[in-house]
Amino acid sequence: MSKKSDAQLFIVATPIGNKSDFSMHAVETLMNVDLIACEDSRTSANLMESYGIDTKLVSYHKFNEKQRTEEFLRLFKEGKKIALISDAGTPCISDPGRVLVEELFKHGIKITSIPGASAVITFLSMIPRKTEEFAFVGFLPRVKNQQAKVFEKFINTDMVFYESPNRLIETLENIKNSRGENAKVAVGRELTKMFEEVKVGNVSEVIDYFKNNV
């Protein structure tokens, strides 16, 4: 068997808050690869220490994706096994990784995903919805009129997105202006943590709530 055929990328989901959500499969995988690519080595080192994982960590984020991808391709040619993790949740979902995955497909390198926590699915599973259909749009554009275009595009579909706590009220106000004060919204924060909170209601109610509870 050639060295290249031994090469493999493992996309490993990490907990989104509660460390106990880390799967045994994920832990075993991270213990047995040659290298772990992570967004922030300080954040990941804390999690690795909790589970006795001493595999070498290397930074992989949006500012060095291209450089690291080229470096990893050389390692894969040597038959190395590399794991990709993000700071929290499943890599490549609004986190770095798509550049690497695209290149590995071109080079015929095997890719395996180790399932686990996903903030989007965790959130959707505990709010009332009429259908299974939803659209995940990652992080919204920062410009107000661009946001309005996104809101209009998915006006008949449950739309899910990430937002910074510092911009939450402003974005909710944009939803109110775009869809009206009775538009139904749900906001989740600190998911799986001690102070987990999910608020559901019309957008005006939710704005009033977070103005007093952020």
PDB file of C-alpha atoms in Angstrom:
ATOM      1  CA  MET A   1       0.000   0.000   0.000  1.00  0.00           C
ATOM      2  CA  SER A   2       1.394   3.395  -0.965  1.00  0.00           C
ATOM      3  CA  LYS A   3       1.952   6.192   1.484  1.00  0.00           C
ATOM      4  CA  LYS A   4      -0.589   8.385  -0.296  1.00  0.00           C
ATOM      5  CA  SER A   5      -3.312   5.763   0.134  1.00  0.00           C
ATOM      6  CA  ASP A   6      -2.739   5.857   3.908  1.00  0.00           C
ATOM      7  CA  ALA A   7      -3.279   9.622   4.014  1.00  0.00           C
ATOM      8  CA  GLN A   8      -6.566  10.822   5.418  1.00  0.00           C
ATOM      9  CA  LEU A   9      -8.285  13.941   6.734  1.00  0.00           C
ATOM     10  CA  PHE A  10     -10.647  13.568   9.678  1.00  0.00           C
ATOM     11  CA  ILE A  11     -13.144  16.397  10.147  1.00  0.00           C
ATOM     12  CA  VAL A  12     -13.877  16.205  13.867  1.00  0.00           C
ATOM     13  CA  ALA A  13     -16.736  17.970  15.652  1.00  0.00           C
ATOM     14  CA  THR A  14     -15.956  19.443  19.076  1.00  0.00           C
ATOM     15  CA  PRO A  15     -18.356  20.527  21.853  1.00  0.00           C
ATOM     16  CA  ILE A  16     -20.153  23.845  21.397  1.00  0.00           C
ATOM     17  CA  GLY A  17     -20.131  24.534  25.137  1.00  0.00           C
ATOM     18  CA  ASN A  18     -20.382  21.524  27.404  1.00  0.00           C
ATOM     19  CA  LYS A  19     -17.138  19.525  27.229  1.00  0.00           C
ATOM     20  CA  SER A  20     -19.006  16.331  28.104  1.00  0.00           C
ATOM     21  CA  ASP A  21     -20.543  16.357  24.614  1.00  0.00           C
ATOM     22  CA  PHE A  22     -17.216  15.226  23.136  1.00  0.00           C
ATOM     23  CA  SER A  23     -17.677  11.728  21.683  1.00  0.00           C
ATOM     24  CA  MET A  24     -15.370   8.775  22.381  1.00  0.00           C
ATOM     25  CA  HIS A  25     -14.949   8.393  18.620  1.00  0.00           C
ATOM     26  CA  ALA A  26     -13.708  11.974  18.356  1.00  0.00           C
ATOM     27  CA  VAL A  27     -11.296  11.596  21.276  1.00  0.00           C
ATOM     28  CA  GLU A  28      -9.843   8.345  19.920  1.00  0.00           C
ATOM     29  CA  THR A  29      -9.425   9.870  16.476  1.00  0.00           C
ATOM     30  CA  LEU A  30      -7.580  12.926  17.797  1.00  0.00           C
ATOM     31  CA  MET A  31      -5.288  10.701  19.856  1.00  0.00           C
ATOM     32  CA  ASN A  32      -4.274   8.669  16.823  1.00  0.00           C
ATOM     33  CA  VAL A  33      -3.706  11.219  14.043  1.00  0.00           C
ATOM     34  CA  ASP A  34      -0.311  12.740  13.291  1.00  0.00           C
ATOM     35  CA  LEU A  35      -1.478  16.331  13.516  1.00  0.00           C
ATOM     36  CA  ILE A  36      -4.504  18.384  14.570  1.00  0.00           C
ATOM     37  CA  ALA A  37      -5.318  21.535  12.602  1.00  0.00           C
ATOM     38  CA  CYS A  38      -7.263  24.002  14.759  1.00  0.00           C
ATOM     39  CA  GLU A  39      -8.521  27.585  14.640  1.00  0.00           C
ATOM     40  CA  ASP A  40      -7.020  28.766  17.931  1.00  0.00           C
ATOM     41  CA  SER A  41      -4.381  26.562  19.540  1.00  0.00           C
ATOM     42  CA  ARG A  42      -5.014  28.083  22.978  1.00  0.00           C
ATOM     43  CA  THR A  43      -8.720  27.230  22.885  1.00  0.00           C
ATOM     44  CA  SER A  44      -8.083  23.751  21.502  1.00  0.00           C
ATOM     45  CA  ALA A  45      -5.216  23.034  23.923  1.00  0.00           C
ATOM     46  CA  ASN A  46      -7.604  23.486  26.832  1.00  0.00           C
ATOM     47  CA  LEU A  47     -10.024  20.920  25.401  1.00  0.00           C
ATOM     48  CA  MET A  48      -7.228  18.491  24.478  1.00  0.00           C
ATOM     49  CA  GLU A  49      -5.800  18.680  27.998  1.00  0.00           C
ATOM     50  CA  SER A  50      -9.202  17.800  29.464  1.00  0.00           C
ATOM     51  CA  TYR A  51      -9.133  14.515  27.545  1.00  0.00           C
ATOM     52  CA  GLY A  52      -5.443  13.693  27.765  1.00  0.00           C
ATOM     53  CA  ILE A  53      -4.820  14.272  24.050  1.00  0.00           C
ATOM     54  CA  ASP A  54      -1.212  15.259  23.366  1.00  0.00           C
ATOM     55  CA  THR A  55      -1.229  15.254  19.546  1.00  0.00           C
ATOM     56  CA  LYS A  56       0.545  18.261  18.033  1.00  0.00           C
ATOM     57  CA  LEU A  57      -1.690  21.262  17.285  1.00  0.00           C
ATOM     58  CA  VAL A  58      -1.167  23.540  14.269  1.00  0.00           C
ATOM     59  CA  SER A  59      -3.160  26.709  13.583  1.00  0.00           C
ATOM     60  CA  TYR A  60      -5.530  26.639  10.619  1.00  0.00           C
ATOM     61  CA  HIS A  61      -7.763  29.683  10.188  1.00  0.00           C
ATOM     62  CA  LYS A  62      -9.161  31.938   7.487  1.00  0.00           C
ATOM     63  CA  PHE A  63      -5.971  34.020   7.315  1.00  0.00           C
ATOM     64  CA  ASN A  64      -3.602  31.106   6.624  1.00  0.00           C
ATOM     65  CA  GLU A  65      -5.875  28.562   4.904  1.00  0.00           C
ATOM     66  CA  LYS A  66      -4.062  28.642   1.569  1.00  0.00           C
ATOM     67  CA  GLN A  67      -0.585  28.357   3.082  1.00  0.00           C
ATOM     68  CA  ARG A  68      -1.573  25.577   5.479  1.00  0.00           C
ATOM     69  CA  THR A  69      -3.410  23.678   2.741  1.00  0.00           C
ATOM     70  CA  GLU A  70      -0.207  23.554   0.687  1.00  0.00           C
ATOM     71  CA  GLU A  71       1.739  22.360   3.740  1.00  0.00           C
ATOM     72  CA  PHE A  72      -0.836  19.672   4.524  1.00  0.00           C
ATOM     73  CA  LEU A  73      -0.810  18.410   0.941  1.00  0.00           C
ATOM     74  CA  ARG A  74       2.903  17.687   1.335  1.00  0.00           C
ATOM     75  CA  LEU A  75       2.196  15.793   4.561  1.00  0.00           C
ATOM     76  CA  PHE A  76      -0.582  13.792   2.926  1.00  0.00           C
ATOM     77  CA  LYS A  77       1.876  12.741   0.221  1.00  0.00           C
ATOM     78  CA  GLU A  78       3.936  11.234   3.058  1.00  0.00           C
ATOM     79  CA  GLY A  79       0.891   9.237   4.187  1.00  0.00           C
ATOM     80  CA  LYS A  80       0.115  11.392   7.233  1.00  0.00           C
ATOM     81  CA  LYS A  81      -3.280  11.496   8.939  1.00  0.00           C
ATOM     82  CA  ILE A  82      -4.553  14.935   9.947  1.00  0.00           C
ATOM     83  CA  ALA A  83      -7.604  15.985  11.945  1.00  0.00           C
ATOM     84  CA  LEU A  84      -9.381  19.302  11.423  1.00  0.00           C
ATOM     85  CA  ILE A  85     -11.257  20.881  14.324  1.00  0.00           C
ATOM     86  CA  SER A  86     -12.811  24.304  14.940  1.00  0.00           C
ATOM     87  CA  ASP A  87     -13.099  26.218  18.207  1.00  0.00           C
ATOM     88  CA  ALA A  88     -16.573  24.754  18.670  1.00  0.00           C
ATOM     89  CA  GLY A  89     -18.940  22.581  16.663  1.00  0.00           C
ATOM     90  CA  THR A  90     -18.454  21.028  13.241  1.00  0.00           C
ATOM     91  CA  PRO A  91     -15.655  22.363  10.993  1.00  0.00           C
ATOM     92  CA  CYS A  92     -16.477  23.783   7.550  1.00  0.00           C
ATOM     93  CA  ILE A  93     -19.878  25.073   8.768  1.00  0.00           C
ATOM     94  CA  SER A  94     -19.173  28.828   8.943  1.00  0.00           C
ATOM     95  CA  ASP A  95     -15.670  27.822  10.066  1.00  0.00           C
ATOM     96  CA  PRO A  96     -12.420  27.283   8.127  1.00  0.00           C
ATOM     97  CA  GLY A  97     -12.023  24.077   6.141  1.00  0.00           C
ATOM     98  CA  ARG A  98     -13.713  24.429   2.768  1.00  0.00           C
ATOM     99  CA  VAL A  99     -10.460  25.391   1.013  1.00  0.00           C
ATOM    100  CA  LEU A 100      -8.733  22.278   2.353  1.00  0.00           C
ATOM    101  CA  VAL A 101     -11.627  19.946   1.533  1.00  0.00           C
ATOM    102  CA  GLU A 102     -11.840  21.247  -2.034  1.00  0.00           C
ATOM    103  CA  GLU A 103      -8.124  20.678  -2.609  1.00  0.00           C
ATOM    104  CA  LEU A 104      -8.173  17.194  -1.112  1.00  0.00           C
ATOM    105  CA  PHE A 105     -10.984  16.157  -3.451  1.00  0.00           C
ATOM    106  CA  LYS A 106      -8.825  17.276  -6.370  1.00  0.00           C
ATOM    107  CA  HIS A 107      -5.914  15.160  -5.112  1.00  0.00           C
ATOM    108  CA  GLY A 108      -7.950  12.082  -4.216  1.00  0.00           C
ATOM    109  CA  ILE A 109      -7.195  12.231  -0.484  1.00  0.00           C
ATOM    110  CA  LYS A 110      -9.719  10.391   1.680  1.00  0.00           C
ATOM    111  CA  ILE A 111     -11.924  12.552   3.924  1.00  0.00           C
ATOM    112  CA  THR A 112     -13.917  11.230   6.889  1.00  0.00           C
ATOM    113  CA  SER A 113     -16.223  13.199   9.170  1.00  0.00           C
ATOM    114  CA  ILE A 114     -16.503  12.332  12.861  1.00  0.00           C
ATOM    115  CA  PRO A 115     -19.981  13.601  13.797  1.00  0.00           C
ATOM    116  CA  GLY A 116     -20.823  15.566  16.891  1.00  0.00           C
ATOM    117  CA  ALA A 117     -22.138  18.895  18.088  1.00  0.00           C
ATOM    118  CA  SER A 118     -23.631  21.447  15.705  1.00  0.00           C
ATOM    119  CA  ALA A 119     -25.026  24.703  17.062  1.00  0.00           C
ATOM    120  CA  VAL A 120     -27.520  24.965  14.194  1.00  0.00           C
ATOM    121  CA  ILE A 121     -29.057  21.526  14.720  1.00  0.00           C
ATOM    122  CA  THR A 122     -28.973  21.856  18.513  1.00  0.00           C
ATOM    123  CA  PHE A 123     -30.895  25.127  18.250  1.00  0.00           C
ATOM    124  CA  LEU A 124     -33.442  23.939  15.680  1.00  0.00           C
ATOM    125  CA  SER A 125     -34.277  20.841  17.706  1.00  0.00           C
ATOM    126  CA  MET A 126     -35.732  22.889  20.575  1.00  0.00           C
ATOM    127  CA  ILE A 127     -37.808  25.573  18.905  1.00  0.00           C
ATOM    128  CA  PRO A 128     -41.342  25.240  17.443  1.00  0.00           C
ATOM    129  CA  ARG A 129     -41.353  24.828  13.655  1.00  0.00           C
ATOM    130  CA  LYS A 130     -44.142  23.917  11.244  1.00  0.00           C
ATOM    131  CA  THR A 131     -41.977  22.143   8.662  1.00  0.00           C
ATOM    132  CA  GLU A 132     -38.596  20.423   8.414  1.00  0.00           C
ATOM    133  CA  GLU A 133     -37.413  22.899   5.784  1.00  0.00           C
ATOM    134  CA  PHE A 134     -34.880  25.551   6.785  1.00  0.00           C
ATOM    135  CA  ALA A 135     -32.119  27.629   5.211  1.00  0.00           C
ATOM    136  CA  PHE A 136     -28.805  28.146   6.983  1.00  0.00           C
ATOM    137  CA  VAL A 137     -27.015  31.292   5.785  1.00  0.00           C
ATOM    138  CA  GLY A 138     -24.026  31.426   8.150  1.00  0.00           C
ATOM    139  CA  PHE A 139     -23.159  34.975   9.209  1.00  0.00           C
ATOM    140  CA  LEU A 140     -25.314  37.731   7.729  1.00  0.00           C
ATOM    141  CA  PRO A 141     -23.828  40.576   5.664  1.00  0.00           C
ATOM    142  CA  ARG A 142     -22.984  43.629   7.760  1.00  0.00           C
ATOM    143  CA  VAL A 143     -24.704  46.124   5.432  1.00  0.00           C
ATOM    144  CA  LYS A 144     -28.377  46.782   6.187  1.00  0.00           C
ATOM    145  CA  ASN A 145     -29.711  46.669   2.614  1.00  0.00           C
ATOM    146  CA  GLN A 146     -27.782  43.443   1.948  1.00  0.00           C
ATOM    147  CA  GLN A 147     -29.384  41.910   5.015  1.00  0.00           C
ATOM    148  CA  ALA A 148     -32.790  42.971   3.718  1.00  0.00           C
ATOM    149  CA  LYS A 149     -32.137  41.070   0.479  1.00  0.00           C
ATOM    150  CA  VAL A 150     -31.368  37.908   2.466  1.00  0.00           C
ATOM    151  CA  PHE A 151     -34.522  38.316   4.564  1.00  0.00           C
ATOM    152  CA  GLU A 152     -36.580  38.728   1.393  1.00  0.00           C
ATOM    153  CA  LYS A 153     -34.983  35.742  -0.331  1.00  0.00           C
ATOM    154  CA  PHE A 154     -36.010  33.369   2.456  1.00  0.00           C
ATOM    155  CA  ILE A 155     -39.297  35.000   3.393  1.00  0.00           C
ATOM    156  CA  ASN A 156     -41.182  31.686   3.102  1.00  0.00           C
ATOM    157  CA  THR A 157     -38.506  29.517   4.734  1.00  0.00           C
ATOM    158  CA  ASP A 158     -37.245  29.247   8.306  1.00  0.00           C
ATOM    159  CA  MET A 159     -33.889  31.012   8.109  1.00  0.00           C
ATOM    160  CA  VAL A 160     -31.058  30.314  10.554  1.00  0.00           C
ATOM    161  CA  PHE A 161     -27.935  32.436  10.962  1.00  0.00           C
ATOM    162  CA  TYR A 162     -25.160  33.307  13.413  1.00  0.00           C
ATOM    163  CA  GLU A 163     -24.876  36.779  14.898  1.00  0.00           C
ATOM    164  CA  SER A 164     -22.552  38.557  17.302  1.00  0.00           C
ATOM    165  CA  PRO A 165     -24.137  39.538  20.660  1.00  0.00           C
ATOM    166  CA  ASN A 166     -22.951  43.087  19.991  1.00  0.00           C
ATOM    167  CA  ARG A 167     -25.011  43.274  16.783  1.00  0.00           C
ATOM    168  CA  LEU A 168     -28.065  41.288  17.907  1.00  0.00           C
ATOM    169  CA  ILE A 169     -30.398  44.207  18.606  1.00  0.00           C
ATOM    170  CA  GLU A 170     -29.453  45.997  15.384  1.00  0.00           C
ATOM    171  CA  THR A 171     -30.090  42.846  13.335  1.00  0.00           C
ATOM    172  CA  LEU A 172     -33.430  42.221  15.033  1.00  0.00           C
ATOM    173  CA  GLU A 173     -34.402  45.810  14.235  1.00  0.00           C
ATOM    174  CA  ASN A 174     -33.487  45.155  10.598  1.00  0.00           C
ATOM    175  CA  ILE A 175     -35.728  42.078  10.595  1.00  0.00           C
ATOM    176  CA  LYS A 176     -38.539  44.167  12.076  1.00  0.00           C
ATOM    177  CA  ASN A 177     -38.126  46.822   9.374  1.00  0.00           C
ATOM    178  CA  SER A 178     -37.978  44.205   6.634  1.00  0.00           C
ATOM    179  CA  ARG A 179     -40.703  41.775   7.738  1.00  0.00           C
ATOM    180  CA  GLY A 180     -42.834  43.734  10.183  1.00  0.00           C
ATOM    181  CA  GLU A 181     -43.117  43.787  13.971  1.00  0.00           C
ATOM    182  CA  ASN A 182     -45.085  40.523  14.113  1.00  0.00           C
ATOM    183  CA  ALA A 183     -42.449  38.451  12.338  1.00  0.00           C
ATOM    184  CA  LYS A 184     -41.700  35.301  14.353  1.00  0.00           C
ATOM    185  CA  VAL A 185     -38.106  34.914  15.523  1.00  0.00           C
ATOM    186  CA  ALA A 186     -36.126  32.715  17.901  1.00  0.00           C
ATOM    187  CA  VAL A 187     -32.782  33.531  19.487  1.00  0.00           C
ATOM    188  CA  GLY A 188     -30.530  31.042  21.276  1.00  0.00           C
ATOM    189  CA  ARG A 189     -27.400  31.749  23.277  1.00  0.00           C
ATOM    190  CA  GLU A 190     -25.008  29.830  25.532  1.00  0.00           C
ATOM    191  CA  LEU A 191     -26.319  26.553  24.088  1.00  0.00           C
ATOM    192  CA  THR A 192     -25.448  23.444  26.182  1.00  0.00           C
ATOM    193  CA  LYS A 193     -23.949  25.682  28.899  1.00  0.00           C
ATOM    194  CA  MET A 194     -25.182  26.467  32.398  1.00  0.00           C
ATOM    195  CA  PHE A 195     -26.906  29.693  31.331  1.00  0.00           C
ATOM    196  CA  GLU A 196     -28.400  28.391  28.096  1.00  0.00           C
ATOM    197  CA  GLU A 197     -31.300  30.516  26.898  1.00  0.00           C
ATOM    198  CA  VAL A 198     -33.733  30.363  23.990  1.00  0.00           C
ATOM    199  CA  LYS A 199     -36.247  33.163  23.418  1.00  0.00           C
ATOM    200  CA  VAL A 200     -39.135  32.754  20.956  1.00  0.00           C
ATOM    201  CA  GLY A 201     -41.747  35.348  20.007  1.00  0.00           C
ATOM    202  CA  ASN A 202     -42.541  38.101  17.561  1.00  0.00           C
ATOM    203  CA  VAL A 203     -39.576  40.284  16.732  1.00  0.00           C
ATOM    204  CA  SER A 204     -40.803  43.294  18.747  1.00  0.00           C
ATOM    205  CA  GLU A 205     -41.157  41.156  21.893  1.00  0.00           C
ATOM    206  CA  VAL A 206     -37.729  39.633  21.430  1.00  0.00           C
ATOM    207  CA  ILE A 207     -36.118  43.048  20.869  1.00  0.00           C
ATOM    208  CA  ASP A 208     -37.665  44.354  24.108  1.00  0.00           C
ATOM    209  CA  TYR A 209     -36.475  41.265  25.965  1.00  0.00           C
ATOM    210  CA  PHE A 210     -32.853  41.476  24.868  1.00  0.00           C
ATOM    211  CA  LYS A 211     -32.666  45.220  25.376  1.00  0.00           C
ATOM    212  CA  ASN A 212     -33.198  44.432  29.050  1.00  0.00           C
ATOM    213  CA  ASN A 213     -31.388  41.106  29.297  1.00  0.00           C
ATOM    214  CA  VAL A 214     -28.147  41.307  27.312  1.00  0.00           C
TER     215      VAL A 214
END
